[in-house]
C-alpha cells in the first residue's frame, strides 16, 4: 500500500465488495435507437426495466447480436441509466460505442427494432467519492462511455478531463460541458482544446490542490491508464481505473479477461476483470 | 407424444440425460445458478484441476475467430484441495453428476491429483485432461505420445476406484491409436475432443493476438472435425465415448450420438448463452418426442452409411 489515501480507497472497495450479490439477467431486447455521433461513434438505446433498476455506473453488459454470425457477445459499459439523458425514461439504458472491428461493425449496422441479447448487470461499478470530495474524471476517447451515468450519480459536480486524438473522437463532449463542473479538453492534433495528452491538463489541475479533496476516476486506452496510475499512486491520490480485456463469457467462468495485479504472496496474480473489475483501485495493477 | 427416456450410461455412471458441460467452460458449476437449474443437466465437468493452484498465462487469453474462438488460459485453477473444501460440498446439494477434470505437469502430479480426489463424496468420476495445448506443463505430451498416454492412464487407474474418462487430443495423426492406448491402460470411457491448436495474428501490429502465441480452437468451427473423430474412434474401440466440439443445439447433440457418442459435452455455447446446456436438454427432449423416439439411446451409433456406387 502506498499511503493513507490508497488504503482508504482499498477499504471503500472492500466494503462495496460485500454488498449482496445481484442476480445476472439474460434478456433479449430490441434496439430503440442506434444513433451515429460521427467518426464511428454510436449511442445505442434499448429498454430493460429490471436490469436498469439494478445497474450502477461502471458496470457493463455483454451484448450479442443474434443471427449476425458473430459468436461471442461483446462487453460494453453502461453509459446511460434511467434519468442520465432524459428524465422520464424508465427502464431506458444506453451504450456509447466505437466501431473497432467485426462485432462493433455489425452492431453499427443495426436498425431500430433489431434484436440484441443482453447479459447484465456485470462486474463491479465505481465507488462514489464521498460528498465534498471532487470526482476528477479522466477519459481517453471512447473511454468516456461510463462517465455520463457516473456524472449523474456523483453528489459533487465532477471535473471532466477529456483527451483524444482529434475533435471527432470526443463523443458527447457538449453533454459533458453542460453537466460537469469543469470540462478540460486535450487533443493530440490540437483540433479542440489544448494540443497534447490529457495528462498535461490533469497535472496542472492537480497542482497545489490537497489530494484529500479529490479522487481520480479514469477510463481509456491502457497507456493512458498506466500514465494516470503512475501519477496517482506515488502521490497517494485515490484513483480508480476502469479496465478492458478480451472477454469470452463476462461472468467469471472462462478466465479469459485477466489483468496482472499484485498478489498477496508478493507475486503477480491474474485477476478476472469481469467479476473483480472492471473498476480496480490503481494501486492493485501490476503493469 | 411420448416423453422420451433421456437416460444414458457412460463408464458406469448413470446420467439422467446425455448433456454434460465441458471442462473450462462451466467454471465449478456454481457460477451458473443465476442462469439454469443444475439439476437439469446430465452432469457437469469442472475446470481442469491440478494438485496445486495455478496462475495461468498472461493476457490476451481469448479471441473470437470465424465461427469459434481461440483460448490460451494456461489452466489457471484453484487446485484440488480448494475444490474439495469450497466447491464440492455445495455441488453435492444438486442432483447432477459431477466429474473432476484433472491435469498435471508430470506423471507424479496426475497421480497426486487423482489420489486426492479418490473417494471424495459426491464425485461421480474423473476426466483426465491429457490434451491441453496451452501450457508446456499442460499434459499435451501425454496426449500426443501413445506410450506416455498409456503410462499415465495406467498410473491414474491404480490411484482411483472412480470411473476414469480419458479426454483425447485432436492434435494427433491417428486418434484411433490414442483411443486404443487409453482403453488398454484401463480407461472406462473416452471424451473427445479437446481444442485444436490454432493461431490468430493482428496484421496491423504484426503480432500474435494471444500472448501465448497459439491457443485452442473451440466452437462451431470445429464441429465437423470432432464428429469425424468421434466416428473414427467409434470404429476403433468399444468403450463409451463422450462427444465434444461446437455443440450449440439439440441437432448438434444428435449428430454426435449418431456418430457413436453415448453422451456429449457443451462447451463454448455456455459463453454465448449461459443457459445453453439446460436449453439443449429441453430442446433434445422435444426433438425426440416430435419424432416419436422413445429413448435417446436409440440414436447412439445409429449412423447409416449408404453403400457407395
Ligand atoms: C468491461 C468493458 C467495457 C467496455 N465498454 C466499452 C464501451 O462502453 N464502449 C466501447 O466502444 N467499447 C467498450 N469496450 C471495448 C469493446 O468491448 C471492444 O471494442 C469490442 O469488443 C471490439 O469488438 P470487435 O468485434 O468490434 O473488434 P475486433 O477487433 O474485431 O474483435 C476481435 C476480438 O477481440 C476482442 N477485443 C478487441 N478489442 C477489445 C477491447 N478493447 N476490449 C475487449 N475486447 C476486445 C473482441 O471482443 C473480439 O473477441 C469495453 C470493454 C470491456 C472489457
Ligand atoms: C476457455 C476454455 C477453457 C478450457 N479449459 C479446459 C480445461 O481446463 N480442461 C479441459 O480438458 N478442456 C478445456 N477446454 C476444452 C473444452 O472442454 C472442450 O473440449 C472444447 O472447448 C471443445 O468444445 P466446444 O467447441 O463445445 O467448446 C477449454 C475450452 C475453452 C474454450
Ligand atoms: S470474461 Fe470470462 S472470466 Fe471474465
XYZ file of C-alpha atoms and ligand atoms in Angstrom:
684
model
C 0.000 0.000 0.000
C 1.154 3.481 -0.835
C -0.001 5.993 1.719
C -3.188 6.671 3.621
C -5.398 7.562 0.663
C -4.613 4.420 -1.219
C -5.622 2.308 1.737
C -8.841 4.297 2.142
C -9.663 3.507 -1.463
C -8.965 -0.161 -0.850
C -11.219 -0.132 2.228
C -14.062 1.510 0.366
C -13.565 -1.107 -2.286
C -13.816 -3.950 0.189
C -16.923 -2.511 1.796
C -18.615 -2.431 -1.557
C -17.479 -5.917 -2.424
C -19.509 -7.441 0.420
C -22.830 -5.985 -0.720
C -25.356 -8.714 -1.536
C -24.828 -10.219 -4.949
C -27.359 -9.205 -7.551
C -28.702 -11.711 -9.988
C -27.343 -11.552 -13.528
C -30.114 -11.331 -16.115
C -30.012 -12.585 -19.689
C -32.595 -10.747 -21.801
C -33.490 -10.287 -25.424
C -34.282 -6.650 -26.156
C -34.991 -4.556 -29.245
C -32.885 -1.621 -30.395
C -34.794 1.577 -29.582
C -32.281 3.729 -31.413
C -28.720 3.458 -32.663
C -27.615 6.998 -33.287
C -24.452 7.811 -35.246
C -22.436 10.520 -33.476
C -19.772 10.793 -36.171
C -16.354 9.230 -36.677
C -17.588 5.699 -35.943
C -19.079 6.593 -32.541
C -22.646 5.492 -31.784
C -25.149 5.849 -28.969
C -27.242 2.682 -28.656
C -30.500 2.780 -26.702
C -32.638 -0.136 -25.513
C -35.132 -0.696 -22.700
C -34.828 -3.300 -19.958
C -36.509 -2.082 -16.754
C -35.384 -4.926 -14.491
C -31.733 -4.525 -15.435
C -31.953 -0.739 -15.358
C -33.224 -0.889 -11.780
C -30.189 -2.859 -10.574
C -27.348 -1.423 -12.592
C -24.818 1.071 -11.226
C -22.312 3.260 -13.108
C -19.130 1.380 -14.090
C -20.890 -1.946 -14.561
C -21.155 -3.441 -18.022
C -23.212 -5.645 -20.342
C -22.281 -8.465 -22.672
C -24.230 -7.710 -25.844
C -24.899 -10.318 -28.506
C -26.252 -9.910 -31.999
C -28.363 -12.992 -32.749
C -28.209 -14.210 -36.324
C -25.283 -11.966 -37.215
C -22.642 -14.680 -37.445
C -20.740 -13.072 -34.558
C -20.381 -15.836 -31.967
C -19.362 -14.229 -28.685
C -21.054 -11.264 -27.079
C -19.061 -8.030 -26.685
C -18.529 -6.106 -23.440
C -19.854 -2.520 -23.192
C -20.124 -0.217 -20.189
C -23.417 1.269 -19.177
C -23.320 4.883 -20.411
C -26.866 5.952 -19.672
C -29.136 4.802 -16.845
C -32.751 5.978 -16.461
C -32.508 9.715 -15.961
C -28.993 10.160 -17.348
C -30.028 11.683 -20.670
C -33.777 12.141 -20.156
C -35.849 12.423 -17.023
C -38.898 10.321 -17.830
C -37.066 7.368 -19.315
C -37.979 4.433 -17.111
C -36.042 1.320 -17.986
C -34.015 3.011 -20.708
C -30.335 2.090 -20.977
C -27.632 3.488 -23.237
C -24.313 2.237 -24.533
C -21.778 4.545 -26.155
C -19.543 2.610 -28.507
C -16.975 2.994 -31.234
C -16.591 0.741 -34.266
C -13.330 -1.145 -33.760
C -13.722 -4.377 -35.710
C -16.194 -7.009 -36.794
C -18.539 -7.113 -33.801
C -18.902 -3.382 -33.367
C -19.160 -3.092 -37.159
C -22.229 -5.348 -37.167
C -23.693 -3.507 -34.183
C -23.375 -0.185 -36.006
C -25.482 -1.538 -38.867
C -28.461 -2.500 -36.677
C -31.633 -0.507 -37.125
C -34.485 0.234 -34.728
C -36.232 -2.929 -33.559
C -33.277 -5.258 -34.229
C -32.875 -7.909 -31.517
C -29.970 -7.888 -29.062
C -29.160 -10.349 -26.318
C -28.062 -8.502 -23.212
C -26.395 -10.012 -20.155
C -26.140 -7.804 -17.088
C -25.527 -6.218 -14.702
C -21.928 -7.452 -14.847
C -18.876 -6.566 -12.783
C -18.347 -4.022 -10.029
C -19.159 -0.377 -10.550
C -17.316 2.717 -9.400
C -17.013 3.602 -5.737
C -18.689 7.002 -5.468
C -16.470 9.688 -3.939
C -17.680 10.894 -0.540
C -19.774 14.098 -0.569
C -17.376 17.044 -0.682
C -14.664 15.074 -2.492
C -14.426 16.286 -6.105
C -14.620 13.476 -8.651
C -11.998 14.034 -11.331
C -12.758 12.015 -14.453
C -10.061 11.279 -16.981
C -11.375 9.876 -20.258
C -9.488 8.851 -23.376
C -11.733 8.884 -26.468
C -14.452 6.240 -26.244
C -13.269 5.718 -22.635
C -15.784 8.452 -21.806
C -18.570 5.846 -22.139
C -19.181 5.134 -18.419
C -18.991 8.792 -17.324
C -22.462 10.151 -18.170
C -24.174 7.716 -15.769
C -21.467 8.354 -13.179
C -21.784 12.136 -13.530
C -25.436 11.894 -12.535
C -24.622 9.673 -9.553
C -21.998 11.987 -8.025
C -23.095 14.398 -5.292
C -20.305 16.875 -6.112
C -20.091 18.158 -9.724
C -17.180 16.348 -11.381
C -14.250 17.752 -13.286
C -14.018 16.110 -16.724
C -10.620 15.819 -18.401
C -11.287 14.580 -21.893
C -8.475 13.594 -24.229
C -8.461 12.064 -27.709
C -6.610 12.010 -30.982
C -8.825 14.568 -32.684
C -12.059 16.588 -32.429
C -14.186 13.748 -33.849
C -13.064 11.349 -31.140
C -14.745 13.226 -28.276
C -18.317 11.835 -28.317
C -20.839 13.615 -26.071
C -18.399 16.490 -25.447
C -21.253 19.011 -25.354
C -23.146 16.866 -22.853
C -20.126 16.802 -20.543
C -19.627 20.547 -20.941
C -23.147 21.201 -19.761
C -23.241 18.582 -16.957
C -19.774 18.665 -15.370
C -18.427 21.374 -13.084
C -15.494 21.946 -15.397
C -14.502 20.274 -18.697
C -10.900 20.419 -19.919
C -10.071 19.036 -23.359
C -6.812 17.947 -24.964
C -6.399 16.539 -28.494
C -3.226 15.161 -29.999
C -3.703 17.230 -33.153
C -4.884 20.329 -31.311
C -8.217 20.433 -33.203
C -10.127 21.123 -29.955
C -8.796 22.201 -26.586
C -5.085 22.159 -25.908
C -2.670 20.208 -28.099
C -1.180 17.142 -26.438
C -2.089 14.409 -24.000
C -4.775 14.665 -21.339
C -2.203 14.162 -18.574
C -0.940 17.750 -19.127
C -4.178 19.496 -18.058
C -4.578 16.882 -15.328
C -1.189 17.699 -13.791
C -1.945 21.423 -13.989
C -5.342 20.932 -12.358
C -3.775 18.915 -9.523
C -1.049 21.469 -8.844
C -1.355 22.963 -5.372
C -4.538 21.033 -4.561
C -4.830 18.902 -1.438
C -5.184 15.231 -2.546
C -7.710 14.722 0.249
C -10.165 16.958 -1.631
C -10.474 14.978 -4.863
C -10.430 11.454 -6.320
C -9.390 10.325 -9.796
C -11.513 8.018 -11.937
C -10.086 7.063 -15.321
C -11.176 5.066 -18.350
C -9.411 4.843 -21.688
C -6.599 3.074 -23.508
C -4.082 1.147 -21.403
C -1.140 3.544 -21.980
C -3.289 6.414 -20.646
C -4.386 4.374 -17.630
C -0.757 3.483 -16.900
C 0.224 7.141 -17.033
C -2.588 8.064 -14.616
C -1.624 5.212 -12.298
C 1.978 6.468 -12.350
C 0.804 9.948 -11.389
C -1.716 8.910 -8.726
C -0.169 6.016 -6.836
C 3.216 7.551 -5.845
C 1.376 10.732 -4.776
C -1.120 8.784 -2.657
C -4.114 10.073 -4.632
C -7.258 7.937 -4.614
C -7.639 6.541 -8.099
C -9.967 4.037 -9.719
C -9.353 2.675 -13.197
C -11.951 1.075 -15.458
C -10.113 -1.621 -17.405
C -10.617 -3.557 -20.620
C -9.658 -7.071 -21.617
C -10.759 -9.571 -24.219
C -13.713 -11.494 -22.817
C -15.488 -14.682 -23.784
C -18.146 -15.027 -21.055
C -18.339 -11.848 -18.945
C -19.390 -13.660 -15.762
C -16.253 -15.295 -14.395
C -16.016 -18.735 -15.935
C -13.688 -18.598 -18.956
C -10.843 -16.889 -17.017
C -10.026 -15.063 -20.217
C -10.318 -11.445 -19.096
C -7.392 -11.180 -16.691
C -5.109 -8.290 -15.836
C -1.911 -8.612 -13.781
C -2.372 -7.467 -10.179
C -0.229 -7.504 -7.061
C -0.951 -10.784 -5.292
C -0.987 -11.330 -1.546
C 2.102 -13.518 -1.895
C 4.008 -10.593 -3.426
C 3.887 -12.185 -6.867
C 1.742 -11.307 -9.839
C -1.832 -12.595 -9.767
C -4.148 -12.705 -12.739
C -7.438 -11.070 -11.779
C -10.627 -11.520 -13.823
C -11.930 -8.057 -14.551
C -15.438 -9.261 -15.402
C -16.090 -10.223 -11.779
C -13.387 -8.448 -9.728
C -13.431 -5.362 -12.011
C -13.738 -3.775 -14.483
C -13.120 -0.993 -11.945
C -10.000 -1.574 -9.834
C -8.050 0.693 -7.463
C -4.961 1.878 -9.390
C -2.545 0.522 -6.789
C -3.674 -3.043 -7.453
C -2.368 -3.100 -11.021
C 0.966 -4.839 -11.625
C 1.655 -3.414 -15.088
C -46.381 -37.594 -27.963
C -44.131 -39.738 -25.802
C -41.970 -38.399 -23.040
C -38.657 -39.807 -24.148
C -36.274 -41.703 -21.910
C -33.232 -39.432 -21.792
C -31.008 -41.593 -19.579
C -27.638 -42.860 -20.726
C -24.784 -44.693 -19.063
C -21.100 -43.937 -19.582
C -18.237 -45.533 -17.668
C -20.774 -46.989 -15.266
C -22.139 -43.519 -14.456
C -25.879 -43.219 -14.961
C -26.717 -39.805 -16.373
C -30.316 -38.514 -16.345
C -29.690 -37.157 -19.828
C -26.751 -37.147 -22.249
C -25.964 -33.425 -21.891
C -22.940 -32.558 -19.765
C -20.948 -29.331 -19.662
C -17.338 -29.226 -20.863
C -14.337 -28.520 -18.684
C -13.170 -24.920 -18.614
C -16.444 -23.577 -19.953
C -18.609 -24.087 -16.876
C -16.325 -22.929 -14.059
C -17.062 -25.029 -10.988
C -20.771 -25.117 -11.868
C -21.920 -22.794 -9.094
C -21.297 -19.703 -11.255
C -24.281 -20.753 -13.383
C -27.027 -20.868 -10.786
C -28.382 -17.462 -11.930
C -28.992 -18.929 -15.367
C -30.146 -22.508 -15.017
C -31.048 -25.246 -12.571
C -28.013 -27.523 -12.336
C -30.412 -30.397 -11.642
C -31.455 -30.224 -15.275
C -28.035 -31.327 -16.509
C -26.877 -34.871 -17.075
C -23.627 -33.830 -15.492
C -21.004 -31.155 -15.214
C -17.258 -31.324 -15.658
C -15.137 -28.930 -13.594
C -12.445 -26.586 -14.807
C -9.141 -28.505 -15.141
C -7.802 -29.114 -11.630
C -4.185 -29.639 -10.612
C -2.887 -30.823 -7.241
C -1.754 -27.237 -6.501
C -3.379 -23.979 -7.733
C -2.031 -22.392 -10.935
C -1.922 -18.778 -12.080
C -2.111 -19.324 -15.840
C -0.901 -17.357 -18.866
C -0.595 -13.583 -19.329
C -3.343 -11.804 -21.355
C -4.643 -11.624 -24.041
C -6.056 -15.093 -23.462
C -9.131 -15.282 -25.706
C -10.186 -14.011 -29.108
C -13.049 -14.715 -31.461
C -12.218 -16.353 -34.819
C -14.580 -17.412 -37.642
C -17.385 -19.462 -36.025
C -15.221 -20.089 -32.995
C -12.692 -18.791 -30.540
C -9.099 -19.349 -29.514
C -8.157 -19.613 -25.856
C -4.874 -19.828 -24.026
C -5.930 -19.669 -20.386
C -2.981 -21.709 -19.180
C -5.038 -23.892 -16.848
C -5.474 -21.260 -14.146
C -7.355 -23.097 -11.380
C -7.948 -23.176 -7.629
C -6.283 -26.564 -7.073
C -7.802 -29.847 -5.873
C -7.765 -29.020 -2.111
C -9.827 -25.824 -2.588
C -12.173 -27.646 -4.915
C -12.777 -30.324 -2.301
C -13.167 -27.838 0.553
C -15.126 -24.995 -1.093
C -16.878 -26.228 -4.232
C -17.728 -29.912 -3.930
C -19.759 -29.582 -0.703
C -22.009 -27.027 -2.442
C -22.241 -29.127 -5.600
C -23.436 -32.085 -3.529
C -26.687 -30.207 -2.957
C -27.550 -30.651 -6.625
C -28.877 -33.741 -8.303
C -26.399 -33.956 -11.164
C -23.216 -35.936 -11.769
C -20.029 -34.047 -11.003
C -16.888 -35.057 -12.850
C -13.492 -33.625 -11.934
C -11.233 -32.749 -14.858
C -7.610 -33.322 -13.860
C -4.217 -32.471 -15.306
C -0.621 -32.370 -14.187
C 2.798 -31.320 -15.377
C 4.293 -34.706 -14.615
C 3.011 -38.232 -14.136
C 3.508 -37.769 -10.409
C 1.309 -34.674 -10.460
C -1.511 -36.503 -12.280
C -1.276 -39.340 -9.796
C -1.316 -36.981 -6.832
C -4.410 -35.164 -8.092
C -6.242 -38.472 -8.673
C -5.272 -39.740 -5.231
C -6.582 -36.561 -3.587
C -9.911 -36.883 -5.417
C -10.406 -40.615 -4.912
C -13.277 -41.347 -2.574
C -14.488 -37.739 -2.430
C -18.182 -37.751 -1.558
C -20.331 -36.526 -4.416
C -17.786 -37.059 -7.155
C -19.030 -39.320 -9.956
C -15.811 -39.681 -11.921
C -12.511 -38.298 -13.097
C -11.767 -36.981 -16.573
C -8.053 -36.976 -17.367
C -7.088 -33.990 -19.467
C -4.099 -35.223 -21.413
C -4.630 -32.739 -24.133
C -4.343 -29.121 -23.111
C -2.469 -27.328 -25.872
C -1.808 -24.194 -23.879
C 0.937 -24.846 -21.387
C 4.215 -26.623 -21.591
C 3.149 -28.498 -18.484
C -0.463 -28.973 -19.539
C -0.068 -32.620 -20.266
C -0.007 -32.244 -24.052
C 2.902 -34.666 -24.269
C 0.653 -37.297 -22.693
C -1.957 -36.586 -25.317
C 0.229 -36.970 -28.392
C 2.635 -39.753 -27.404
C 0.873 -43.141 -27.273
C 3.335 -44.681 -24.817
C 3.160 -41.681 -22.466
C -0.653 -41.696 -22.663
C -0.818 -45.384 -21.815
C 1.588 -44.977 -18.938
C -0.098 -42.025 -17.229
C -3.535 -43.589 -17.677
C -2.352 -46.827 -16.084
C -0.855 -44.980 -13.107
C -4.033 -42.952 -12.545
C -6.164 -46.082 -12.936
C -4.328 -47.591 -9.952
C -4.889 -44.483 -7.834
C -8.663 -44.333 -8.022
C -11.703 -46.533 -7.971
C -13.742 -43.753 -9.572
C -14.776 -44.163 -13.200
C -11.920 -42.881 -15.356
C -12.589 -40.960 -18.561
C -9.613 -40.045 -20.757
C -10.065 -36.855 -22.777
C -8.281 -37.160 -26.094
C -6.427 -34.509 -28.024
C -7.395 -33.998 -31.666
C -3.871 -32.767 -32.418
C -2.590 -36.189 -33.459
C -2.030 -38.067 -36.710
C -4.201 -41.036 -35.812
C -6.656 -40.644 -32.933
C -7.629 -44.335 -33.132
C -4.177 -45.308 -31.908
C -4.534 -42.988 -28.896
C -8.005 -44.363 -28.186
C -6.711 -47.945 -28.112
C -3.796 -46.991 -25.845
C -6.143 -45.334 -23.353
C -8.519 -48.301 -23.411
C -5.702 -50.816 -22.931
C -4.425 -48.803 -19.974
C -7.783 -49.060 -18.219
C -9.864 -46.075 -19.322
C -13.594 -46.694 -18.748
C -14.599 -44.170 -21.391
C -13.147 -41.579 -23.745
C -14.154 -37.975 -24.223
C -13.275 -36.152 -27.407
C -12.280 -33.666 -28.486
C -10.277 -31.078 -26.665
C -9.399 -27.933 -28.630
C -7.393 -27.821 -31.863
C -4.174 -25.804 -31.754
C -4.525 -22.596 -33.722
C -3.208 -19.061 -34.054
C -4.556 -15.613 -34.895
C -2.398 -12.686 -35.991
C -3.027 -8.970 -35.542
C -1.929 -7.931 -39.011
C -1.589 -4.220 -38.217
C 0.733 -4.819 -35.286
C 2.301 -7.934 -36.873
C 1.919 -9.765 -33.597
C 0.093 -12.857 -32.401
C -3.240 -11.819 -30.841
C -2.755 -14.180 -27.887
C 0.186 -13.637 -25.544
C 0.791 -17.389 -25.645
C 1.160 -17.121 -29.471
C -1.064 -20.162 -30.071
C -4.309 -21.232 -28.451
C -7.007 -23.883 -28.555
C -9.777 -23.538 -31.127
C -13.318 -24.334 -30.000
C -16.864 -23.575 -31.096
C -18.987 -24.464 -34.160
C -15.908 -24.197 -36.401
C -14.584 -27.497 -35.013
C -17.830 -29.475 -35.008
C -17.353 -31.348 -38.318
C -13.798 -32.227 -37.282
C -14.986 -33.516 -33.915
C -17.875 -35.520 -35.401
C -15.453 -37.196 -37.811
C -13.025 -38.062 -34.994
C -15.902 -39.457 -32.912
C -16.927 -41.665 -35.803
C -13.341 -42.883 -36.273
C -12.874 -43.686 -32.586
C -16.268 -45.432 -32.501
C -14.956 -47.881 -35.084
C -11.650 -48.410 -33.240
C -12.784 -49.136 -29.663
C -15.913 -50.409 -27.939
C -15.747 -48.352 -24.717
C -18.237 -45.442 -24.475
C -17.470 -42.051 -25.994
C -18.477 -38.588 -24.843
C -18.616 -36.313 -27.894
C -17.422 -32.696 -27.628
C -16.940 -29.880 -30.110
C -19.045 -26.931 -31.176
C -22.385 -28.159 -29.863
C -24.868 -25.265 -29.948
C -28.231 -27.055 -30.233
C -30.049 -30.394 -29.851
C -29.500 -31.111 -33.527
C -25.748 -30.972 -32.911
C -26.085 -33.392 -29.979
C -27.884 -35.858 -32.232
C -25.051 -35.636 -34.743
C -22.544 -36.812 -32.128
C -24.894 -39.534 -30.837
C -25.391 -40.905 -34.343
C -21.615 -40.897 -34.863
C -21.278 -43.124 -31.819
C -21.164 -40.944 -28.713
C -23.175 -42.078 -25.669
C -23.225 -38.565 -24.186
C -21.936 -35.111 -25.080
C -20.415 -32.039 -23.504
C -21.442 -28.473 -24.276
C -18.522 -26.024 -24.171
C -18.204 -22.627 -25.846
C -22.013 -22.390 -26.193
C -22.198 -21.649 -22.441
C -20.208 -18.439 -23.000
C -22.553 -17.309 -25.757
C -25.723 -18.213 -23.838
C -25.147 -19.105 -20.186
C -28.269 -21.291 -20.075
C -27.306 -23.150 -23.293
C -26.716 -26.567 -21.701
C -30.113 -26.678 -19.975
C -31.821 -25.204 -23.052
C -30.336 -28.025 -25.120
C -31.728 -30.635 -22.707
C -35.252 -29.282 -23.250
C -34.725 -28.991 -26.966
C -33.398 -32.558 -27.205
C -36.356 -33.958 -25.301
C -38.720 -32.143 -27.691
C -36.726 -33.298 -30.705
C -37.162 -36.914 -29.640
C -40.882 -36.542 -28.814
C -41.628 -34.908 -32.138
C -40.114 -37.917 -33.864
C -41.658 -40.478 -31.539
C -38.275 -41.761 -30.454
C -38.779 -43.492 -27.122
C -35.202 -43.435 -25.877
C -32.225 -41.244 -26.605
C -30.115 -44.403 -26.541
C -31.701 -45.465 -29.834
C -29.630 -42.797 -31.517
C -26.230 -43.914 -30.224
C -24.137 -45.168 -33.125
C -27.236 -45.063 -35.313
C -25.492 -43.617 -38.335
C -26.479 -45.298 -41.583
C -23.829 -45.083 -44.267
C -25.351 -45.905 -47.648
C -23.310 -48.257 -49.808
C -21.246 -46.441 -52.417
C -21.959 -46.802 -56.020
C -15.600 -4.020 -19.335
C -15.502 -3.446 -20.722
C -16.267 -2.361 -21.060
C -16.211 -1.832 -22.349
N -17.000 -0.770 -22.644
C -16.989 -0.254 -23.889
C -17.843 0.837 -24.215
O -18.631 1.312 -23.391
N -17.783 1.321 -25.488
C -16.937 0.785 -26.423
O -16.935 1.262 -27.562
N -16.122 -0.231 -26.124
C -16.132 -0.780 -24.897
N -15.294 -1.832 -24.605
C -14.440 -2.368 -25.675
C -15.255 -3.231 -26.637
O -15.701 -4.382 -25.949
C -14.411 -3.659 -27.846
O -14.104 -2.531 -28.609
C -15.135 -4.686 -28.711
O -15.200 -5.928 -28.035
C -14.431 -4.876 -30.036
O -15.115 -5.885 -30.747
P -14.984 -6.006 -32.314
O -15.517 -7.320 -32.704
O -15.573 -4.825 -32.980
O -13.405 -5.892 -32.535
P -12.400 -6.967 -33.114
O -11.051 -6.368 -33.001
O -12.857 -7.479 -34.437
O -12.558 -8.099 -32.057
C -11.836 -9.283 -32.075
C -11.883 -9.855 -30.680
O -11.102 -9.078 -29.779
C -11.886 -8.603 -28.706
N -11.499 -7.197 -28.426
C -10.858 -6.366 -29.279
N -10.637 -5.171 -28.670
C -11.134 -5.256 -27.421
C -11.206 -4.355 -26.315
N -10.733 -3.114 -26.356
N -11.797 -4.794 -25.169
C -12.281 -6.041 -25.105
N -12.246 -6.937 -26.119
C -11.670 -6.544 -27.265
C -13.312 -8.735 -29.166
O -14.221 -8.877 -28.100
C -13.249 -9.963 -30.036
O -13.258 -11.152 -29.286
C -15.326 -2.386 -23.324
C -14.550 -3.480 -22.992
C -14.624 -4.008 -21.707
C -13.774 -5.182 -21.355
C -11.821 -21.110 -22.335
C -11.712 -22.596 -22.401
C -11.087 -23.293 -21.358
C -10.954 -24.674 -21.405
N -10.362 -25.325 -20.355
C -10.273 -26.689 -20.382
C -9.718 -27.403 -19.273
O -9.343 -26.826 -18.247
N -9.631 -28.760 -19.357
C -10.059 -29.446 -20.469
O -9.970 -30.668 -20.504
N -10.619 -28.793 -21.509
C -10.726 -27.445 -21.501
N -11.310 -26.788 -22.568
C -11.804 -27.551 -23.733
C -13.312 -27.806 -23.656
O -13.642 -28.603 -22.534
C -13.830 -28.500 -24.944
O -13.149 -29.730 -25.091
C -13.598 -27.655 -26.184
O -13.850 -26.306 -25.914
C -14.438 -28.099 -27.380
O -15.823 -27.957 -27.131
P -16.692 -26.669 -27.617
O -16.378 -26.472 -29.081
O -18.099 -27.041 -27.338
O -16.220 -25.533 -26.804
C -11.453 -25.400 -22.531
C -12.085 -24.698 -23.565
C -12.221 -23.324 -23.520
C -12.919 -22.626 -24.654
S -14.817 -12.854 -19.401
Fe -14.860 -14.935 -18.864
S -13.931 -14.859 -16.894
Fe -14.098 -12.796 -17.398
